[in-house]
PDB file of N, CA and C in Angstrom:
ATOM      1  N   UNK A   1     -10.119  36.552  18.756  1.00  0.00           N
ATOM      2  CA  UNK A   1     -10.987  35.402  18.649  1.00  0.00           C
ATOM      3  C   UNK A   1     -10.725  34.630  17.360  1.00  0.00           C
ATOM      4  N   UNK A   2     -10.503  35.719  16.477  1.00  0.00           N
ATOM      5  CA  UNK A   2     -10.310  34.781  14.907  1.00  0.00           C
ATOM      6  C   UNK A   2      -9.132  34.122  15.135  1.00  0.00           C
ATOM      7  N   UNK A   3      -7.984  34.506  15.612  1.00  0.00           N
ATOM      8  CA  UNK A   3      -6.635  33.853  15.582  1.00  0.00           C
ATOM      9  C   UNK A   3      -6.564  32.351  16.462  1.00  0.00           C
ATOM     10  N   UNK A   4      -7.565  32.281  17.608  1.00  0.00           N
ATOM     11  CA  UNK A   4      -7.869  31.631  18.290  1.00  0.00           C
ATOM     12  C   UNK A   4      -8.524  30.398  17.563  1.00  0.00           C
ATOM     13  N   UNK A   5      -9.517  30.593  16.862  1.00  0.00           N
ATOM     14  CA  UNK A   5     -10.540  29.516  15.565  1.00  0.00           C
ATOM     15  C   UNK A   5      -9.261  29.627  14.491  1.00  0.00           C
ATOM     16  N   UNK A   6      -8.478  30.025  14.457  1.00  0.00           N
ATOM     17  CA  UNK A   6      -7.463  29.462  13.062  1.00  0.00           C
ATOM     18  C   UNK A   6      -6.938  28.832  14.435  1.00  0.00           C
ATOM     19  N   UNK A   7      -5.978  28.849  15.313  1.00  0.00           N
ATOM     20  CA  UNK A   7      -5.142  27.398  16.258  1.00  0.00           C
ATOM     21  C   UNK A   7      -5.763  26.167  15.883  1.00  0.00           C
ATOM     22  N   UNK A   8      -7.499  26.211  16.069  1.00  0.00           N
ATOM     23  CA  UNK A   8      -8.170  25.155  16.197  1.00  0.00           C
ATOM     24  C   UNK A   8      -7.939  24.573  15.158  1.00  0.00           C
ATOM     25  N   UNK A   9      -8.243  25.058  13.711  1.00  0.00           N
ATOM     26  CA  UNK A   9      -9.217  24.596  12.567  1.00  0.00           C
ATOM     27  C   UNK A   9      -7.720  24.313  12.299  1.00  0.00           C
ATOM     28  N   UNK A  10      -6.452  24.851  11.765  1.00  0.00           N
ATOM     29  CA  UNK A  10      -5.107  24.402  10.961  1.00  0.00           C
ATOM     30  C   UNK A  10      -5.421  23.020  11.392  1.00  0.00           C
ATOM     31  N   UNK A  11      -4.972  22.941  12.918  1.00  0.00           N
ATOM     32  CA  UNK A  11      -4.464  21.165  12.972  1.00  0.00           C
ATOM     33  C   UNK A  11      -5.151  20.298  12.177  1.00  0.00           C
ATOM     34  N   UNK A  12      -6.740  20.899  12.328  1.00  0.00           N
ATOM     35  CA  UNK A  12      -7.858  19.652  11.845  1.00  0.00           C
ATOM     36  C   UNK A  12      -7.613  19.497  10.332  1.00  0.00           C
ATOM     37  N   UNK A  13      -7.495  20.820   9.638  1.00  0.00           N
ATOM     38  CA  UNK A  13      -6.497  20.894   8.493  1.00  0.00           C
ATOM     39  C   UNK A  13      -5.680  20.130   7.857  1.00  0.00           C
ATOM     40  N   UNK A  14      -4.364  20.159   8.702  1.00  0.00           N
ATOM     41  CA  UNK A  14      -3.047  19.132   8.192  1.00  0.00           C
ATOM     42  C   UNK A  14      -3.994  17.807   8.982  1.00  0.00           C
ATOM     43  N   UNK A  15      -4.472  17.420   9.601  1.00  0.00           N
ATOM     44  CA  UNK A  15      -4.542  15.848  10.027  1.00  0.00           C
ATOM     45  C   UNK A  15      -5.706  15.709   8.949  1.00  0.00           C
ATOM     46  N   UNK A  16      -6.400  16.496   8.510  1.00  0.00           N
ATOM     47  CA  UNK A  16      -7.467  15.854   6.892  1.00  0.00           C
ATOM     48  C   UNK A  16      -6.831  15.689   5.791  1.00  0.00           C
ATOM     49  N   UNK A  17      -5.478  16.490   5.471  1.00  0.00           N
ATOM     50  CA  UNK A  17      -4.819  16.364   4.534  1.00  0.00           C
ATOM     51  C   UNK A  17      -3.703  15.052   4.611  1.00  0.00           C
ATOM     52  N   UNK A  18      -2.952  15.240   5.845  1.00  0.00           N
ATOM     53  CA  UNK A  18      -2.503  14.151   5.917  1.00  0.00           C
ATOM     54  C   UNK A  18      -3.504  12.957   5.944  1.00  0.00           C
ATOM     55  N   UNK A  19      -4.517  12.390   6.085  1.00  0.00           N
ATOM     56  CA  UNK A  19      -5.414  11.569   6.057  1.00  0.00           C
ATOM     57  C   UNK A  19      -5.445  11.448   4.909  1.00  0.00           C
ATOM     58  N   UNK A  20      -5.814  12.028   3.943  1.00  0.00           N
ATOM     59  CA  UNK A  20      -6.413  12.037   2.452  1.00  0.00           C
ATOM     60  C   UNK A  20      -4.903  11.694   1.848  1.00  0.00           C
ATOM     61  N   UNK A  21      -3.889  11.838   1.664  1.00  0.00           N
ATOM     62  CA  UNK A  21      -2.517  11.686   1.156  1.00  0.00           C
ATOM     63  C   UNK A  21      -2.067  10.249   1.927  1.00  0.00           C
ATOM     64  N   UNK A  22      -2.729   9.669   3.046  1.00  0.00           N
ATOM     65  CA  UNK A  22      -2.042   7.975   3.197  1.00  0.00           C
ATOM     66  C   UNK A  22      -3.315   7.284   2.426  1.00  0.00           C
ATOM     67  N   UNK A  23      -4.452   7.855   2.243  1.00  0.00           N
ATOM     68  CA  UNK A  23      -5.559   7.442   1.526  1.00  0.00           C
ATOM     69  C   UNK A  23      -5.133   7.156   0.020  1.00  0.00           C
ATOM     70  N   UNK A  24      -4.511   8.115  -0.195  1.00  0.00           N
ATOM     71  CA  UNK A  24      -3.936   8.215  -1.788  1.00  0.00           C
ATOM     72  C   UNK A  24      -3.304   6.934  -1.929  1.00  0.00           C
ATOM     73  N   UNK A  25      -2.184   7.238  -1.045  1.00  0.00           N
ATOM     74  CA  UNK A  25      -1.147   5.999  -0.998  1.00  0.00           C
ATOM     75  C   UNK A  25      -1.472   4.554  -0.884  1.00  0.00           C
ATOM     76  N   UNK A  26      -2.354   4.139  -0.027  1.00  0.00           N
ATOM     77  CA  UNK A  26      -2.361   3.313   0.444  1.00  0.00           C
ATOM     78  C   UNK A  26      -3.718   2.906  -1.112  1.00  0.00           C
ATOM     79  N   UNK A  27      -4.465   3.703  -1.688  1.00  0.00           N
ATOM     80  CA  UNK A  27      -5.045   3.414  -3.045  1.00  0.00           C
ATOM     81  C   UNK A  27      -4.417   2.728  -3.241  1.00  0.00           C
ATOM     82  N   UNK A  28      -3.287   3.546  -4.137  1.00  0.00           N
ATOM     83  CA  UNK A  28      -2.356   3.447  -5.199  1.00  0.00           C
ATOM     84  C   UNK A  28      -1.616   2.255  -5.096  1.00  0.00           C
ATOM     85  N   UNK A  29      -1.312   1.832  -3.960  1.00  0.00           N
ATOM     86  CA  UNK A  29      -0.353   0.400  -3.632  1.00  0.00           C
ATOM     87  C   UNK A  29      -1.813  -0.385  -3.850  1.00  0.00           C
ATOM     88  N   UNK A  30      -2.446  -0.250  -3.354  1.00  0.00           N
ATOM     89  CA  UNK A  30      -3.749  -1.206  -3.441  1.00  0.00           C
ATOM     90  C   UNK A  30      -4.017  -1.738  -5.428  1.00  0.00           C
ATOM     91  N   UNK A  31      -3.908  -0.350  -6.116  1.00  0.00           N
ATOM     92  CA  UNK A  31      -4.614  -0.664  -7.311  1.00  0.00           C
ATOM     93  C   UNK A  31      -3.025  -1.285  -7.931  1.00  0.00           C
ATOM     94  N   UNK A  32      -1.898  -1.195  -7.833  1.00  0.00           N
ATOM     95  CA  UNK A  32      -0.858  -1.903  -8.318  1.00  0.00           C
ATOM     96  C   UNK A  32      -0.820  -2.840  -8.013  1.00  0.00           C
ATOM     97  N   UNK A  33      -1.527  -3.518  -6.756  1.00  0.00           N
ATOM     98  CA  UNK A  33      -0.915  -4.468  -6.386  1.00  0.00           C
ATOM     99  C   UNK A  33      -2.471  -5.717  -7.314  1.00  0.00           C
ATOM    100  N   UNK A  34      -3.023  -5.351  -7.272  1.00  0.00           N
ATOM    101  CA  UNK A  34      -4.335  -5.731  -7.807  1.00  0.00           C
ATOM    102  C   UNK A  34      -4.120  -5.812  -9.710  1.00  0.00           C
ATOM    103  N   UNK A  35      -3.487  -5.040 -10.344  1.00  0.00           N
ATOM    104  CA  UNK A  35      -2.646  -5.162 -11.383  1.00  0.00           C
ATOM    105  C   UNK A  35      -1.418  -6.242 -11.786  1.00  0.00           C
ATOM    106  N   UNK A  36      -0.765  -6.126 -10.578  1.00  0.00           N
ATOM    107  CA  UNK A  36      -0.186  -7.326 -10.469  1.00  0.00           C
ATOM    108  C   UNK A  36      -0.574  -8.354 -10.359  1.00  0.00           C
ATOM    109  N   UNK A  37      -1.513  -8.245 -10.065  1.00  0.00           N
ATOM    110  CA  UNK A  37      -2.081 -10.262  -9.629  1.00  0.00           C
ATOM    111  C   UNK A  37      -3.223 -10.607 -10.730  1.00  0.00           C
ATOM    112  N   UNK A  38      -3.197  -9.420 -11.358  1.00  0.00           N
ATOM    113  CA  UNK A  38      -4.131  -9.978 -12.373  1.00  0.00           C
ATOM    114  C   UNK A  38      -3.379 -10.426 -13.518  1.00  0.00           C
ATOM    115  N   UNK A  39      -2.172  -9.475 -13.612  1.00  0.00           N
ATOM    116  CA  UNK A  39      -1.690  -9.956 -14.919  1.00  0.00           C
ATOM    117  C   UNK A  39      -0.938 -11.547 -14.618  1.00  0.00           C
ATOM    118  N   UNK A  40      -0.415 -11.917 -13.343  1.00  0.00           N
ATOM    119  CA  UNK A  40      -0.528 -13.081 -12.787  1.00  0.00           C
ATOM    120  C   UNK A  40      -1.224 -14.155 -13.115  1.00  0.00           C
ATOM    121  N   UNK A  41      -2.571 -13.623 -13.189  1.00  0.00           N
ATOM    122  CA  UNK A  41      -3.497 -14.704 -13.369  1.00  0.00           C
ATOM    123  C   UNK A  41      -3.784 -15.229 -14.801  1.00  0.00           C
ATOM    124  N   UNK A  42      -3.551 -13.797 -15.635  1.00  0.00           N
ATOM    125  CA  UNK A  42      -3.902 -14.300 -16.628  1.00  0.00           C
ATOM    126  C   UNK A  42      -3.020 -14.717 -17.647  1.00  0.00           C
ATOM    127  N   UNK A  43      -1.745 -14.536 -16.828  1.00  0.00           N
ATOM    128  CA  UNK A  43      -0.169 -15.263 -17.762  1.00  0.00           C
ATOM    129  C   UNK A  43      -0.588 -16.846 -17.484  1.00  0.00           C
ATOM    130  N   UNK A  44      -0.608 -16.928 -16.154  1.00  0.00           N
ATOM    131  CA  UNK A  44      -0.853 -18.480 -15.679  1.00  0.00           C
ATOM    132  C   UNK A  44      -1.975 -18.986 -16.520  1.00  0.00           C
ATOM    133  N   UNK A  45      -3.347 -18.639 -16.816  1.00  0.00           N
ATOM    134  CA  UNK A  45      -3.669 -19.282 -17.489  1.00  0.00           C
ATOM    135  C   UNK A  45      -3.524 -19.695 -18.637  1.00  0.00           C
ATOM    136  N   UNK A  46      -2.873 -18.630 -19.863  1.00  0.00           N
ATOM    137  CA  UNK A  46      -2.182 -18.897 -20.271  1.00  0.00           C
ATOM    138  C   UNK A  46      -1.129 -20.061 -20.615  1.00  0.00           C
ATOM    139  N   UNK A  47      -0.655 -19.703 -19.680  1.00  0.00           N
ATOM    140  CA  UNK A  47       0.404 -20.912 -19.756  1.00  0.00           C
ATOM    141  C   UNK A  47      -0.369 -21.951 -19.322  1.00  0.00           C
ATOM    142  N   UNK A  48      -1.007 -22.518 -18.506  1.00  0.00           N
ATOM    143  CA  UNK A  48      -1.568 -23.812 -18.405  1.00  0.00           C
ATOM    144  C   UNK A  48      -2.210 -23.945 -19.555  1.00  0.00           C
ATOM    145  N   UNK A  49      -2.917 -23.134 -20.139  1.00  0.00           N
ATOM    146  CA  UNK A  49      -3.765 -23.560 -21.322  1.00  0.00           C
ATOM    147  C   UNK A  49      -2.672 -24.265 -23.385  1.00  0.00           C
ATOM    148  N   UNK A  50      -1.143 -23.441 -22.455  1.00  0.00           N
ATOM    149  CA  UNK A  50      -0.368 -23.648 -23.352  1.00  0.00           C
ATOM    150  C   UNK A  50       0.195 -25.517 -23.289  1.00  0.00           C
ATOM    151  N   UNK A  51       0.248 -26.118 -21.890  1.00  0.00           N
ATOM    152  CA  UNK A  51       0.628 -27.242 -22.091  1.00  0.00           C
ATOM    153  C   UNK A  51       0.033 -27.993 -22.551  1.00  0.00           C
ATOM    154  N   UNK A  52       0.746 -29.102 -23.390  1.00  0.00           N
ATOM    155  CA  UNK A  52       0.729 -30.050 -23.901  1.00  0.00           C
ATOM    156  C   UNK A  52       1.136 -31.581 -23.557  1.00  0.00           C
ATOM    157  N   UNK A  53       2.187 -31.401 -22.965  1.00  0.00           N
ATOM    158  CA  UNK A  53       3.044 -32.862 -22.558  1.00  0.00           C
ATOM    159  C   UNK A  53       3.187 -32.647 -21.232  1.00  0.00           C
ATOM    160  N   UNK A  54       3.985 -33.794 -20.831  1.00  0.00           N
ATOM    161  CA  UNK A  54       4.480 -34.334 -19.618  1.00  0.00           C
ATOM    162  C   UNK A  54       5.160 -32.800 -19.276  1.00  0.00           C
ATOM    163  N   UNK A  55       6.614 -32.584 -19.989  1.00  0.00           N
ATOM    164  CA  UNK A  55       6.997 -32.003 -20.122  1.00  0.00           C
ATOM    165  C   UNK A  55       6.803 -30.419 -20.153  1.00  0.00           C
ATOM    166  N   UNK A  56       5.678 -30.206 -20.730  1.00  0.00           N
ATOM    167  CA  UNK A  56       5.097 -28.364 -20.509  1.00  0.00           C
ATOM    168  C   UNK A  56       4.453 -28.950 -18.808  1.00  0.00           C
ATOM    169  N   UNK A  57       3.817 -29.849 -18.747  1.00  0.00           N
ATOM    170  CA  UNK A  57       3.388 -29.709 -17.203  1.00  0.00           C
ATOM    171  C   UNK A  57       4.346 -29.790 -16.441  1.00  0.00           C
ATOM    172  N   UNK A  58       5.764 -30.002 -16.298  1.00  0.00           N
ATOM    173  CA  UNK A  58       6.768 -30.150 -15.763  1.00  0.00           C
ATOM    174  C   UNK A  58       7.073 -28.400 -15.223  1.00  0.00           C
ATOM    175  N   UNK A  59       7.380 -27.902 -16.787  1.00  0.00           N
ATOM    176  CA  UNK A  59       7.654 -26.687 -16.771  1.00  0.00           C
ATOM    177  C   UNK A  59       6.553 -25.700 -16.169  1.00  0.00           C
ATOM    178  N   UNK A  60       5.493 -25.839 -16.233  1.00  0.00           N
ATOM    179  CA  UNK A  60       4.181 -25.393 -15.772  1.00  0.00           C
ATOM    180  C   UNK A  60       4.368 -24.982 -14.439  1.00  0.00           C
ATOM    181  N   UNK A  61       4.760 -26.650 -13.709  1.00  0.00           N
ATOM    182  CA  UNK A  61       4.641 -26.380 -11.969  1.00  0.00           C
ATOM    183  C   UNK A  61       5.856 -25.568 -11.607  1.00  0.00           C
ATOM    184  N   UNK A  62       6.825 -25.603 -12.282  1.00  0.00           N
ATOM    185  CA  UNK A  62       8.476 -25.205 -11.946  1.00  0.00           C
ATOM    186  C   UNK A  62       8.013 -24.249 -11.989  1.00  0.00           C
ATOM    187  N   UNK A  63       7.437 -23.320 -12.886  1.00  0.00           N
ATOM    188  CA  UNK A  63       6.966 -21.453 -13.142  1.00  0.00           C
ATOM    189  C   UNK A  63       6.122 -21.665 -12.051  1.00  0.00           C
ATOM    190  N   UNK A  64       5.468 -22.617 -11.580  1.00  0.00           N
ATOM    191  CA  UNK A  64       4.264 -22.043 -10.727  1.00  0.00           C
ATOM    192  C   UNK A  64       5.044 -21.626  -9.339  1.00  0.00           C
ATOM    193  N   UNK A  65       6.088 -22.470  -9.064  1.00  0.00           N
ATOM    194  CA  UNK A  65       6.288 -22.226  -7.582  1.00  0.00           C
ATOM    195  C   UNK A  65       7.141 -21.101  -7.710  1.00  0.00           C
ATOM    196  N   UNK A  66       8.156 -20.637  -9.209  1.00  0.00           N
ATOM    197  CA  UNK A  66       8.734 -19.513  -8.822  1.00  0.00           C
ATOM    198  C   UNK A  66       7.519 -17.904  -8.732  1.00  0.00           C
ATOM    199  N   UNK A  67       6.663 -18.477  -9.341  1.00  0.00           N
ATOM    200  CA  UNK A  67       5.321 -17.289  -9.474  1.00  0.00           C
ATOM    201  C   UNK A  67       4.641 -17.494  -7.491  1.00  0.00           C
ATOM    202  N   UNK A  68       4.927 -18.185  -7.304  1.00  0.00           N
ATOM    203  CA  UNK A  68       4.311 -18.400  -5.892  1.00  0.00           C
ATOM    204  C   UNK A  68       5.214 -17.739  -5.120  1.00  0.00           C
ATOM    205  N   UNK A  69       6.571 -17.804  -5.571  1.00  0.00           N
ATOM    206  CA  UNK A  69       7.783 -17.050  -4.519  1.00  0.00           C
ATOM    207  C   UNK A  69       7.832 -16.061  -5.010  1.00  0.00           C
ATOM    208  N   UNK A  70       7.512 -15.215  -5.624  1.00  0.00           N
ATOM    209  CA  UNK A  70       7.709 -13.663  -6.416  1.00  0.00           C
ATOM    210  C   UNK A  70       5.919 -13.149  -5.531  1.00  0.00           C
ATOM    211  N   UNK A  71       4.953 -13.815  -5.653  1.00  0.00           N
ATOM    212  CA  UNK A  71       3.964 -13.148  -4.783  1.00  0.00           C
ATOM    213  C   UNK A  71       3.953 -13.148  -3.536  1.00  0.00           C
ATOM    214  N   UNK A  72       5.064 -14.015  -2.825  1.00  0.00           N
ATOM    215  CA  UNK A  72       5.176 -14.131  -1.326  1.00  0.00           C
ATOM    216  C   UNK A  72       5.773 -12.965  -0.837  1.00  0.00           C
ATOM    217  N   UNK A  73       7.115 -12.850  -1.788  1.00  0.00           N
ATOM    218  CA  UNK A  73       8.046 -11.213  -2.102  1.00  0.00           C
ATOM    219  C   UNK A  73       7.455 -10.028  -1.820  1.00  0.00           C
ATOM    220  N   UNK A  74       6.053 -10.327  -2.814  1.00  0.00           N
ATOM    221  CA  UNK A  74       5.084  -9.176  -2.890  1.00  0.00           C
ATOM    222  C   UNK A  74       4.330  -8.566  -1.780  1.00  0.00           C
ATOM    223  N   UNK A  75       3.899  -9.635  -1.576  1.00  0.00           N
ATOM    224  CA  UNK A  75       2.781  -9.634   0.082  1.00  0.00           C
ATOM    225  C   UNK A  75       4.400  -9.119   1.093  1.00  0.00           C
ATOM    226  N   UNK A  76       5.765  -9.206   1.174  1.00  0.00           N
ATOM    227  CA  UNK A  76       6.331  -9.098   2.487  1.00  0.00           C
ATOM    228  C   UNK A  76       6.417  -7.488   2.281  1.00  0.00           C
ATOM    229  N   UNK A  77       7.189  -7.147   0.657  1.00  0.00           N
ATOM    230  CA  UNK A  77       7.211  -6.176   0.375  1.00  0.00           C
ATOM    231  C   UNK A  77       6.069  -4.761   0.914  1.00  0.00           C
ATOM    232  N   UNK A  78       4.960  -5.363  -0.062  1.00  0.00           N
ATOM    233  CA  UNK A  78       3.825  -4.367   0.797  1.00  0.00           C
ATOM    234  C   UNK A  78       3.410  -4.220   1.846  1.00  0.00           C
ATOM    235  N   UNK A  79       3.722  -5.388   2.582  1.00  0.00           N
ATOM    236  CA  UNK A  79       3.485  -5.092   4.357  1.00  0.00           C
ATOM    237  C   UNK A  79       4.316  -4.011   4.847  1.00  0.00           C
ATOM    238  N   UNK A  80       5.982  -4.559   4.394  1.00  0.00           N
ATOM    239  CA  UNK A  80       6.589  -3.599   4.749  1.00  0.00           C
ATOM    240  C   UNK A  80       6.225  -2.007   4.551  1.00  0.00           C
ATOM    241  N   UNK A  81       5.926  -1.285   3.234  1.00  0.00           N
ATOM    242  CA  UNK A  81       5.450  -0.498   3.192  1.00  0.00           C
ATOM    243  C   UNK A  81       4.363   0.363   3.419  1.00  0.00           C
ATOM    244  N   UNK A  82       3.279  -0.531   4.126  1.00  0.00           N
ATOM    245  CA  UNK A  82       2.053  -0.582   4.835  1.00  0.00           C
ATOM    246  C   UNK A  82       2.605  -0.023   5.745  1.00  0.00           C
ATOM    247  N   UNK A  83       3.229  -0.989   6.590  1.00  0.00           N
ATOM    248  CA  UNK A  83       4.033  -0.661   8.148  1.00  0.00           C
ATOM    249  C   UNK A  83       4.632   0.888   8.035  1.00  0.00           C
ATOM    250  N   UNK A  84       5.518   0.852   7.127  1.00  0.00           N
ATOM    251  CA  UNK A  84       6.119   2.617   7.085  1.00  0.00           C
ATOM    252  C   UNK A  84       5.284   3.516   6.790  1.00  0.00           C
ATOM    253  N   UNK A  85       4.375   3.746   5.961  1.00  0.00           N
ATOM    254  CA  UNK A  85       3.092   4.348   5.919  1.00  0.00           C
ATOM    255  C   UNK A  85       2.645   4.556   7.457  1.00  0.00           C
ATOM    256  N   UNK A  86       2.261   3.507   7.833  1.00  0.00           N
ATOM    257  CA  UNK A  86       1.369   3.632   9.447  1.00  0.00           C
ATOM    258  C   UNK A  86       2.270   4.304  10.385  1.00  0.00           C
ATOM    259  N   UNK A  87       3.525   3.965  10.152  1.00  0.00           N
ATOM    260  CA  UNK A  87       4.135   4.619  11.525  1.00  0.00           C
ATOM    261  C   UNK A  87       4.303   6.647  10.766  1.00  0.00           C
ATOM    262  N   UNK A  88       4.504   6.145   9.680  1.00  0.00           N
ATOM    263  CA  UNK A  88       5.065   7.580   9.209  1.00  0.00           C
ATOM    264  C   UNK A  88       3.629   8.785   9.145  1.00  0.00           C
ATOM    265  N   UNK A  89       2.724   8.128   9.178  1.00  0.00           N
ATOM    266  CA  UNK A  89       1.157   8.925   9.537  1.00  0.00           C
ATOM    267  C   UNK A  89       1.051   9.130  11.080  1.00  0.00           C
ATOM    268  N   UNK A  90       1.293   8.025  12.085  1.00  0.00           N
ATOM    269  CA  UNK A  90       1.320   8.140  13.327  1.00  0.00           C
ATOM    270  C   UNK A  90       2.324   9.200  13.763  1.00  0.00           C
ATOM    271  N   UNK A  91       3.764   9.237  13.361  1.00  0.00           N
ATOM    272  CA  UNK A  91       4.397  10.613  13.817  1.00  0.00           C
ATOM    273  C   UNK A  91       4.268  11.758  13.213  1.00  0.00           C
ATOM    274  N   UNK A  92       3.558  11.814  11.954  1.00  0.00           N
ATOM    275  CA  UNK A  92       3.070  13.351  11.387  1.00  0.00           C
ATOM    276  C   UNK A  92       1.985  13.565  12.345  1.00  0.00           C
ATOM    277  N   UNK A  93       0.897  12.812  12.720  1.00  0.00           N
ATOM    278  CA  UNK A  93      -0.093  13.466  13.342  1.00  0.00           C
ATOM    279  C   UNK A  93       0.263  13.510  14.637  1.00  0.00           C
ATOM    280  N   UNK A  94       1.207  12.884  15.460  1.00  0.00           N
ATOM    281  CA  UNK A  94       1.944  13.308  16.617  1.00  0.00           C
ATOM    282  C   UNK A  94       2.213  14.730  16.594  1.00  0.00           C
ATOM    283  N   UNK A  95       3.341  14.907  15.447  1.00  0.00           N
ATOM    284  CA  UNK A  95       4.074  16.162  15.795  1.00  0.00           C
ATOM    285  C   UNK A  95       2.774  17.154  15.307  1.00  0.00           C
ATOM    286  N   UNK A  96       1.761  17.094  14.372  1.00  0.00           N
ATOM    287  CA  UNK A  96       0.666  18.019  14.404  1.00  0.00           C
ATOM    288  C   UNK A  96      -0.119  18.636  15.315  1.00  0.00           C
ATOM    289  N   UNK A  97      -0.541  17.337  16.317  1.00  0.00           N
ATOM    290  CA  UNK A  97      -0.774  17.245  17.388  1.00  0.00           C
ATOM    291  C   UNK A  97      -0.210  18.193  18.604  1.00  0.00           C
ATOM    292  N   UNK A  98       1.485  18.013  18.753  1.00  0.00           N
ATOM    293  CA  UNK A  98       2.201  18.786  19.779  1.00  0.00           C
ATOM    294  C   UNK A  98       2.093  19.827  19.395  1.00  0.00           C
ATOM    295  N   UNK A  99       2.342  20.577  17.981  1.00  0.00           N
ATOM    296  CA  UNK A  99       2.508  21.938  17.449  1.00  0.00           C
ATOM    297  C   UNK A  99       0.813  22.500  17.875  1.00  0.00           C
ATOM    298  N   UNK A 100      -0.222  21.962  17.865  1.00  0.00           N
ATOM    299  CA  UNK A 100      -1.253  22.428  17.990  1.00  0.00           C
ATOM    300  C   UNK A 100      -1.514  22.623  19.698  1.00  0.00           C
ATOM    301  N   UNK A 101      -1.144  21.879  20.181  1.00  0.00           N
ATOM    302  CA  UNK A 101      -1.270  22.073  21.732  1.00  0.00           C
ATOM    303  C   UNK A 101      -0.780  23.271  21.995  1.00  0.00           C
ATOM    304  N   UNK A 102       1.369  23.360  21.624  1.00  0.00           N
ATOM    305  CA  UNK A 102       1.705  24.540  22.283  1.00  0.00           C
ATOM    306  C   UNK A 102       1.086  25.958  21.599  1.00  0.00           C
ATOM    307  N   UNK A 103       0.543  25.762  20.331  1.00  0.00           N
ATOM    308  CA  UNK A 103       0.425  26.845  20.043  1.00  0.00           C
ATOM    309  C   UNK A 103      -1.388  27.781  20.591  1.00  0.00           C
ATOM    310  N   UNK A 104      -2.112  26.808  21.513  1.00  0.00           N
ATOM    311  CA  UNK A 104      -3.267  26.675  22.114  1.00  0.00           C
ATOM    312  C   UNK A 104      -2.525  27.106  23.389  1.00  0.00           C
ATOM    313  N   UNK A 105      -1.537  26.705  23.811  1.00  0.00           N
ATOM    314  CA  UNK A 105      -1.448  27.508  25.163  1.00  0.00           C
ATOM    315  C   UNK A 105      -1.056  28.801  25.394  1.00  0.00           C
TER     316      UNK A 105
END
């Protein structure tokens, strides 16, 4: 009977652990990415607060749109890694899943 309640309880096991470890992950990209955009924000103001002329506003917008294409980077980047995360949780708890079945029959 006990060996029977360990089949059960492992899987629920690895699928809480694996749960808690894309939890981690998916933090951790969260609080970097939130780091990033702050220090973003507060270079940019910065720098706007630095112009003076025609000229610093020139330079101003030129940084702005390459700062606009480095966060677009960002956002494709982390999707991407979002995406591998999700699939790479979906086939751990697959194969958790199968190992728990055959070992229930």
């Amino acid at each position: 009977m006990e060996s029977y309640v360990e089949k059960l309880t492992v899987p629920v096991q690895e699928l809480n652990a694996l749960a808690v470890k894309n939890i981690e992950e998916l933090t951790a990209l969260q609080l970097k990415t939130i780091q990033e955009n702050a220090t973003v924000g507060v270079e940019t103001i910065k720098s706007a607060t630095a112009i003076s002329d025609l000229e610093g506003l020139q330079s101003f917008l030129t940084a702005q749109a390459d700062v606009a294409k480095q966060i677009a980077e960002g956002i494709l980047a982390n999707a991407r890694t979002v995406a591998e995360m999700s699939q790479g949780y979906a086939t751990n708890a697959k194969e958790i899943a199968e190992t728990s079945l055959k070992a229930v029959k």
